[in-house]
XYZ file of N, CA and C in Angstrom:
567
model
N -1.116 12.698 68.293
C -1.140 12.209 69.658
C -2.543 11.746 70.056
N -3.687 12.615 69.464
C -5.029 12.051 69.765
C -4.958 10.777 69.465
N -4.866 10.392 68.149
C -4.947 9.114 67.616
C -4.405 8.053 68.189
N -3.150 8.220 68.881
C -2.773 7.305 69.534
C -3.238 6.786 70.944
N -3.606 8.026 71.615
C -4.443 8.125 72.612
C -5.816 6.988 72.396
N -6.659 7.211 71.741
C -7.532 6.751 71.020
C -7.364 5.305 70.746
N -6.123 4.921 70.204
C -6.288 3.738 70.205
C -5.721 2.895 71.080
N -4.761 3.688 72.350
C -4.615 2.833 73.485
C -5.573 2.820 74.457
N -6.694 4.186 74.330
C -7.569 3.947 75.321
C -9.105 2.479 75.154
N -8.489 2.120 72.936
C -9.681 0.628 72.896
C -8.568 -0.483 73.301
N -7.701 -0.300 73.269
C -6.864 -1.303 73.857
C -7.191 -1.659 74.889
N -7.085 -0.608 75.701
C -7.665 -1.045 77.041
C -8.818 -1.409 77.627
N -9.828 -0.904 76.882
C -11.045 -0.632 77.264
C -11.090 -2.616 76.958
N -10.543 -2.787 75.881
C -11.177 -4.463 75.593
C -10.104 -5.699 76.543
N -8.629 -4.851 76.800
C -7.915 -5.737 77.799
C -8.382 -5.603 79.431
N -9.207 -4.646 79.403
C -9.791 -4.760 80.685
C -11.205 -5.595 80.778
N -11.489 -5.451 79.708
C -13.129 -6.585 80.004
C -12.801 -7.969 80.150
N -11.642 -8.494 79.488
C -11.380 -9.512 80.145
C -10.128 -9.547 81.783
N -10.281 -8.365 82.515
C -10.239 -8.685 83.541
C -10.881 -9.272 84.671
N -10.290 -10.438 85.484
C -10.934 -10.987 86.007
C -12.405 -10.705 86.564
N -12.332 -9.387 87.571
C -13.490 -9.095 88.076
C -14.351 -8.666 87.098
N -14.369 -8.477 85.990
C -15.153 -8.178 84.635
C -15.871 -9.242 84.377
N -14.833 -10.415 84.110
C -15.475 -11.740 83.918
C -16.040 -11.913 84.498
N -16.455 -12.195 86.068
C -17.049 -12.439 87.030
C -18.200 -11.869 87.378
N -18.472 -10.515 86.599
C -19.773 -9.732 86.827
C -19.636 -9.003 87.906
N -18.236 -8.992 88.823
C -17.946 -8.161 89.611
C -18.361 -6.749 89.639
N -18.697 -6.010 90.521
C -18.728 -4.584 90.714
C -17.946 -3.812 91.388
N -16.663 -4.580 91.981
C -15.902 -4.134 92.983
C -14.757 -3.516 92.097
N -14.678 -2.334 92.020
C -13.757 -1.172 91.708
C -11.975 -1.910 92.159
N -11.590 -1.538 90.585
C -9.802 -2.272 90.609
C -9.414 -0.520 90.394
N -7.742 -0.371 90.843
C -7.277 0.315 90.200
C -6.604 0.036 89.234
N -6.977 0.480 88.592
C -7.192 1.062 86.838
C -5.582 1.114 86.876
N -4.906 2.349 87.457
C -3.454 2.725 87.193
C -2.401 1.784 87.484
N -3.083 0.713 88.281
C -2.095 -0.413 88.673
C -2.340 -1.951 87.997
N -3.118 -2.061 87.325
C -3.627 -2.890 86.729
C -2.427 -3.128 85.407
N -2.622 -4.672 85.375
C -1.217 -5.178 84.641
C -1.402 -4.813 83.190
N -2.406 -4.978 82.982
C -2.863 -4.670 81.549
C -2.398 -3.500 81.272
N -3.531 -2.498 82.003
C -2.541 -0.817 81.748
C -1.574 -0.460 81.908
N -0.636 -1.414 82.722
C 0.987 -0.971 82.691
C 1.067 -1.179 81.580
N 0.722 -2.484 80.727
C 1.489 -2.933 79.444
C 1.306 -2.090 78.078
N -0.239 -1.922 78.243
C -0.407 -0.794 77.573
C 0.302 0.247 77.028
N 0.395 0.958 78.386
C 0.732 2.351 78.445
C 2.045 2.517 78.579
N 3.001 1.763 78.682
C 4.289 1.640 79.132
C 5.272 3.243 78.354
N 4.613 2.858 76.859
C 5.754 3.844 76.416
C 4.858 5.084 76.425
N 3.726 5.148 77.027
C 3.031 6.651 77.060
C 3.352 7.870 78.650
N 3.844 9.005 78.281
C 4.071 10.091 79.408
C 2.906 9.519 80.414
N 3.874 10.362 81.383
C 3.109 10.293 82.998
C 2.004 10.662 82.713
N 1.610 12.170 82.190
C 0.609 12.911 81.958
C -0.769 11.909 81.028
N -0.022 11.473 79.947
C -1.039 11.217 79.174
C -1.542 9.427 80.257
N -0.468 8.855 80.816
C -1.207 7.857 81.398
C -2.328 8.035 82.517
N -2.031 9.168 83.212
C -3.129 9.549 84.064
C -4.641 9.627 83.606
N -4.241 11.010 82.323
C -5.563 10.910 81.819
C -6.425 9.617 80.866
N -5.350 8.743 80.695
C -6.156 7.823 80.317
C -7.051 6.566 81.413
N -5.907 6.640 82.563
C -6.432 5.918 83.772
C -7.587 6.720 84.273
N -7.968 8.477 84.052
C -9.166 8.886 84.823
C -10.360 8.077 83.695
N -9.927 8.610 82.094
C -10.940 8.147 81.236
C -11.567 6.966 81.383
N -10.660 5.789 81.525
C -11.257 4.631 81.851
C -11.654 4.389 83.299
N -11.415 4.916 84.166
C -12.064 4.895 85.443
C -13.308 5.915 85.083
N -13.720 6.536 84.161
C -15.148 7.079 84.305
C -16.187 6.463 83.328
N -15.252 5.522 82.250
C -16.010 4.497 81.257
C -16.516 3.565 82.093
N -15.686 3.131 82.823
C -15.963 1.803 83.457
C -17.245 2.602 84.909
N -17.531 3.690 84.969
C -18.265 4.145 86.083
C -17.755 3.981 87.195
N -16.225 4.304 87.853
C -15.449 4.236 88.866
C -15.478 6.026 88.822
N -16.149 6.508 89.285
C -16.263 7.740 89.717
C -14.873 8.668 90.850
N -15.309 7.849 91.773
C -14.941 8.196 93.007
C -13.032 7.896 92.250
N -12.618 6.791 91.794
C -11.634 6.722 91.172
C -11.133 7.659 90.569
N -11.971 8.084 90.126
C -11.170 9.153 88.539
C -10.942 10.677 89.524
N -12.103 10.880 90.252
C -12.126 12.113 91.006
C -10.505 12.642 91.331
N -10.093 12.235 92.221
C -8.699 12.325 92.739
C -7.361 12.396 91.269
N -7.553 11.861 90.566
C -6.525 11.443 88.942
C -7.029 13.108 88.716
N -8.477 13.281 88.149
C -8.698 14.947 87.642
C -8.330 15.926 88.420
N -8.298 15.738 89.192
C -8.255 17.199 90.122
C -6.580 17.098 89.972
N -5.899 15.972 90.302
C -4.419 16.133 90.156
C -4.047 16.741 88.484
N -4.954 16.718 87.806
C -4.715 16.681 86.330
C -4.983 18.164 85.981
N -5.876 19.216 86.711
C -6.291 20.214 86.714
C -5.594 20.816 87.286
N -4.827 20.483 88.640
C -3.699 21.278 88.726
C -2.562 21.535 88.049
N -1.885 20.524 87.622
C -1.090 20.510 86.430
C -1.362 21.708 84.921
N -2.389 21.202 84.741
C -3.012 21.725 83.551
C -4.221 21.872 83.438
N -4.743 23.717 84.386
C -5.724 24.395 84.921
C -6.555 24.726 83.561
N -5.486 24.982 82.224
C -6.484 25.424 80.930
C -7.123 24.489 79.909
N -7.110 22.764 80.523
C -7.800 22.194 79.745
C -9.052 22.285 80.550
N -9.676 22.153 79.434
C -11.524 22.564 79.530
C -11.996 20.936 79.398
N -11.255 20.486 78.898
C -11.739 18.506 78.137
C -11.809 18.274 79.930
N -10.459 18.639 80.650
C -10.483 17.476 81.962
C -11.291 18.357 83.296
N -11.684 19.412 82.718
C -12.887 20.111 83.701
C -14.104 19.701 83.262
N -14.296 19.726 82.471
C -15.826 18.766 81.843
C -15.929 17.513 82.552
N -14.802 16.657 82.435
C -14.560 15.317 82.850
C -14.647 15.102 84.221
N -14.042 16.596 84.869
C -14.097 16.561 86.432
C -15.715 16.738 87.155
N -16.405 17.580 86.096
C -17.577 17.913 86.511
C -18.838 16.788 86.430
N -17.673 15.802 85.400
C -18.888 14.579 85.278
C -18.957 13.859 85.984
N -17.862 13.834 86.652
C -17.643 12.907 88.034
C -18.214 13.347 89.032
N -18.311 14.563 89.221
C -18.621 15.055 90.996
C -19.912 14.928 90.372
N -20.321 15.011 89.259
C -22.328 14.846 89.359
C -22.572 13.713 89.655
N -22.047 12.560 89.369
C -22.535 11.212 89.300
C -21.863 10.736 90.696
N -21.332 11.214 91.449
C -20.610 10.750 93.234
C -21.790 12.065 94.117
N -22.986 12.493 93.106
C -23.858 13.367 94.170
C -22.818 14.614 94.426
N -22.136 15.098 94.249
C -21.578 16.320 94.732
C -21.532 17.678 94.097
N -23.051 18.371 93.855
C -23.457 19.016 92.554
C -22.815 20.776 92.872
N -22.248 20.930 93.954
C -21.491 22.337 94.372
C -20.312 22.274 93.247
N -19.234 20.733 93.711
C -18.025 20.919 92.944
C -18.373 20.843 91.204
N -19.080 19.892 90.741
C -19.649 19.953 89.748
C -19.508 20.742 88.940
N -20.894 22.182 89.243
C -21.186 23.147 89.046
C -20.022 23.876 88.998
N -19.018 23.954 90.318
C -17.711 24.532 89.719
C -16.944 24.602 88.243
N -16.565 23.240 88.363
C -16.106 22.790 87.617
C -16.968 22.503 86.006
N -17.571 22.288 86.026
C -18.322 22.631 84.736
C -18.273 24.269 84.506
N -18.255 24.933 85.214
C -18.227 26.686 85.252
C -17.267 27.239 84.444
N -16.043 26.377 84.856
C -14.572 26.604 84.651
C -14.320 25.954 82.977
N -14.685 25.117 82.716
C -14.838 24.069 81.399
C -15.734 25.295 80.694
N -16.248 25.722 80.738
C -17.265 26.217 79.849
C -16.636 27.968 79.887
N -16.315 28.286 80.655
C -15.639 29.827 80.883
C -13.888 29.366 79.670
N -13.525 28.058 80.071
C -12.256 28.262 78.936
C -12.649 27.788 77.817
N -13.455 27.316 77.175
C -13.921 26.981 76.036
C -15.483 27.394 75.934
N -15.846 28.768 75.783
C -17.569 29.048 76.231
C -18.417 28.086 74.485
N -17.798 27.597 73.891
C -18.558 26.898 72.474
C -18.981 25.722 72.434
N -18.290 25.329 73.000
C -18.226 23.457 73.283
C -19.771 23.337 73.844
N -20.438 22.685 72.037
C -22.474 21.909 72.938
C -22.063 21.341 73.617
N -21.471 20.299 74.400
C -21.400 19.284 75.048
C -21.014 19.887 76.820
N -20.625 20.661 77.014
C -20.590 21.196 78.073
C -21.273 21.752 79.193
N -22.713 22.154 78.362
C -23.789 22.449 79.333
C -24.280 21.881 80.269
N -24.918 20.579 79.793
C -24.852 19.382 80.524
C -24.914 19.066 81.699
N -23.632 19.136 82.179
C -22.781 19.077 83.359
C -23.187 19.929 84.466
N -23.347 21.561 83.735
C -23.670 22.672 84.532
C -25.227 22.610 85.073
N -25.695 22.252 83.776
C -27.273 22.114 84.078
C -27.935 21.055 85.021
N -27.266 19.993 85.275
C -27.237 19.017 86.179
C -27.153 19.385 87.478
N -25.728 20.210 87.519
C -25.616 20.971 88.635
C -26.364 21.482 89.039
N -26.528 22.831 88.484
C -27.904 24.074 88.579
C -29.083 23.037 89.156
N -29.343 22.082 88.541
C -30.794 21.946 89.218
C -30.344 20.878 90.521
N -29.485 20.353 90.776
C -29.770 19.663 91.918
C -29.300 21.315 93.209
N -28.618 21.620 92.537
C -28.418 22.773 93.420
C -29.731 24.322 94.033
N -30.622 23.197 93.146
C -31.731 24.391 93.099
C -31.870 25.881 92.070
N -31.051 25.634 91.234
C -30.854 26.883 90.326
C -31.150 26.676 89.144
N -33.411 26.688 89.152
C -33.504 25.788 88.253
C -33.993 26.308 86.588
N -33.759 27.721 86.599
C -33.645 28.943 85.586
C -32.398 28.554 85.070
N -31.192 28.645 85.463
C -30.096 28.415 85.066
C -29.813 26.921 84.504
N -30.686 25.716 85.517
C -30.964 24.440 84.452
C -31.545 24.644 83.293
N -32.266 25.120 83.270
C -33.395 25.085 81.962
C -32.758 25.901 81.278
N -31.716 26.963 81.446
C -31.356 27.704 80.084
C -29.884 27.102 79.376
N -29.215 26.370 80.521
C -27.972 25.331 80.053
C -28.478 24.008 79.361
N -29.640 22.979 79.769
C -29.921 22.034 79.251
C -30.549 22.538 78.301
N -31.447 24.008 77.733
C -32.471 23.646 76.749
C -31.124 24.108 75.316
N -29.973 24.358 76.105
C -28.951 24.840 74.917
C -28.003 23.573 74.587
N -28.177 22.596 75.125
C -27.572 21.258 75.579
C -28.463 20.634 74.516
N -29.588 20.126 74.432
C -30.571 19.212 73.700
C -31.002 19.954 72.403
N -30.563 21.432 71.852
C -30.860 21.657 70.630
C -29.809 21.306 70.199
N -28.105 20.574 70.841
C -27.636 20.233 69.997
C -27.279 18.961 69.796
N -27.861 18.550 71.230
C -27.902 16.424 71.128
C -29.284 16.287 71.655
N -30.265 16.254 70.202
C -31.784 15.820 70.767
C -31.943 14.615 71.302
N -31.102 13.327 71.203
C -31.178 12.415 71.699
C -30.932 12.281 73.151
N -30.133 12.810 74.066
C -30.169 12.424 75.319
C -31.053 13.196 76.389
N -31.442 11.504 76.658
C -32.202 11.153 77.961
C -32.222 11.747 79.279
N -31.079 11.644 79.328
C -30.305 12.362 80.573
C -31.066 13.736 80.598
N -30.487 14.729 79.688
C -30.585 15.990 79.368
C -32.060 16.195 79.358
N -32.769 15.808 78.335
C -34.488 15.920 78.632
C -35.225 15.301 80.149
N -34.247 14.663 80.646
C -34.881 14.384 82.181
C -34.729 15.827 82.942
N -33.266 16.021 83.168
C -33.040 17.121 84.133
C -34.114 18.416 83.807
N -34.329 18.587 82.405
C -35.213 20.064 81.701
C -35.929 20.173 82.201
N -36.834 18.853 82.107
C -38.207 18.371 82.649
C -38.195 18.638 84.158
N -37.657 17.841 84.878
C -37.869 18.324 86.147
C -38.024 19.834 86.393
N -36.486 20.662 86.055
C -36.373 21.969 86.267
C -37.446 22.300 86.374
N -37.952 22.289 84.538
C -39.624 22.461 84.175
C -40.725 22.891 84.811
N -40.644 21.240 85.729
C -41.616 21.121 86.594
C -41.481 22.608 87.851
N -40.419 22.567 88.316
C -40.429 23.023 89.546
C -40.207 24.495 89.302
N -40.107 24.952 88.567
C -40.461 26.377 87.464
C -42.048 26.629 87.069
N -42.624 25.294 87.069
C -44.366 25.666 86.687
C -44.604 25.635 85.364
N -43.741 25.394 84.574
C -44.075 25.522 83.356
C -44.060 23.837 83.085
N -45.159 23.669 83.001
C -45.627 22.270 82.888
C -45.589 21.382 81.695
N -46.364 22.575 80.758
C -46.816 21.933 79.441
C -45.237 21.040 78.789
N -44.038 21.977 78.692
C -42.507 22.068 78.420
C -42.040 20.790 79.470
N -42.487 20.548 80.712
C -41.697 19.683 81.425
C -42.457 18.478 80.921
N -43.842 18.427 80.241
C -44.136 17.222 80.127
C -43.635 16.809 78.925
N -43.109 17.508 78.629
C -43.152 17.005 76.712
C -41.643 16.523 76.819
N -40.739 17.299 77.596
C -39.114 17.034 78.088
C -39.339 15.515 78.645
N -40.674 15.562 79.627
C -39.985 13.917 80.489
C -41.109 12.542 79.344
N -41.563 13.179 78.313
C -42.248 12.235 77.639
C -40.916 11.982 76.667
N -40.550 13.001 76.302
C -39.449 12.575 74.982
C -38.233 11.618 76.064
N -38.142 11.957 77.426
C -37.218 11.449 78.016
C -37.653 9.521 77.610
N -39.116 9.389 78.025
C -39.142 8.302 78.375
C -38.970 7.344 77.011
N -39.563 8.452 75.575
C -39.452 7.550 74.518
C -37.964 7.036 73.670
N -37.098 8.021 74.392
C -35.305 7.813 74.595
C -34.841 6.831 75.245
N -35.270 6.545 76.404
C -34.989 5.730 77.450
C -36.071 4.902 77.873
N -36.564 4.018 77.344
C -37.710 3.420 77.860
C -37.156 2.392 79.459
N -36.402 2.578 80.044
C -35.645 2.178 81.188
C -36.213 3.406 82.241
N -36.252 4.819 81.556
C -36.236 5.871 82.564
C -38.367 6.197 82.856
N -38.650 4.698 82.052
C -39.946 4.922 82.523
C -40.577 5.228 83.844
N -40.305 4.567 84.978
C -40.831 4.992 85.923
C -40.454 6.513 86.460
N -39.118 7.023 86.188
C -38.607 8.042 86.729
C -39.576 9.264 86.325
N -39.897 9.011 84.832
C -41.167 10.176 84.289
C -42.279 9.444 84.507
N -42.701 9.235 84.823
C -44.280 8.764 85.312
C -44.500 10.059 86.330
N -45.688 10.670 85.451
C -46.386 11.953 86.357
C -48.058 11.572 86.313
């Protein structure tokens, strides 16, 4: 079922770039679930699995606020996947809403406590929430197992910073910047 999943979600991902507002360089948010393409798609796929593919691609495409409402309906349904609490928590970080987040990353990581990829989320949380001990001990367990992201060595760094431990936040927002040479100004100290 993954597999198939998988390959209707590149189906889509490439029948949606040539949707109009795609073409156009548009930024104005379509729904995803009503969109002709993804009917055609998805036609012979369950209710369930079309949802979660309409949140997935509403959080590929960076339709946040979109997907929000699809997960939470998806979490009620099915409270013990940890995949669509991760997913939920990635959304409320990136729509600014680092309380539900933090929830929800809480919950993702309490039903699956193994999953590297999960910290992340929490640690994002933790520090916009001010809980910045608890950032630094979720992200520094986050980046020993994906040294590459940017993201992750940004948030450390800050924490870092606002913890006092300097030497560690500079070296977090230097590796940030040589990851991301885009996130240059953001580390400029």
């Amino acid at each position: 079922m993954k597999n198939t999943l998988s390959c209707l979600f590149i189906l889509l991902v490439l029948s949606l770039a040539s949707h109009p507002a795609s073409a156009a360089g548009e930024h104005k948010p379509f729904d995803v679930l009503n969109d002709s393409n993804f009917k055609k798609v998805t036609k012979n796929v369950s209710a369930a699995n079309r949802l979660e593919l309409g949140a997935t691609l509403n959080i590929a495409l960076r339709q946040y606020e979109q997907a929000i409402p699809i997960l939470e309906a998806l979490v009620r349904k099915q409270p013990t996947r940890a995949d669509l609490w991760f997913l939920l928590a990635k959304a409320y970080n990136r729509v600014n809403e680092p309380r539900e987040a933090y929830d929800a990353a809480n919950i993702a990581m309490t039903l699956k406590p193994g999953m590297p990829f999960y910290p992340i989320e929490r640690g994002i949380a933790s520090f916009q929430l001010g809980k910045d001990r608890e950032a630094v001990q979720d992200l520094s367990r986050y980046v020993k197992s994906f040294t590459t992201s940017a993201e992750a060595h940004y948030y450390l760094g800050l924490a870092q910073v606002r913890l006092g431990d300097l030497d560690s936040a500079r070296t977090n927002l230097l590796k940030t910047r040589s990851l991301n040479p885009n996130m240059e100004l953001l580390t400029d100290y």
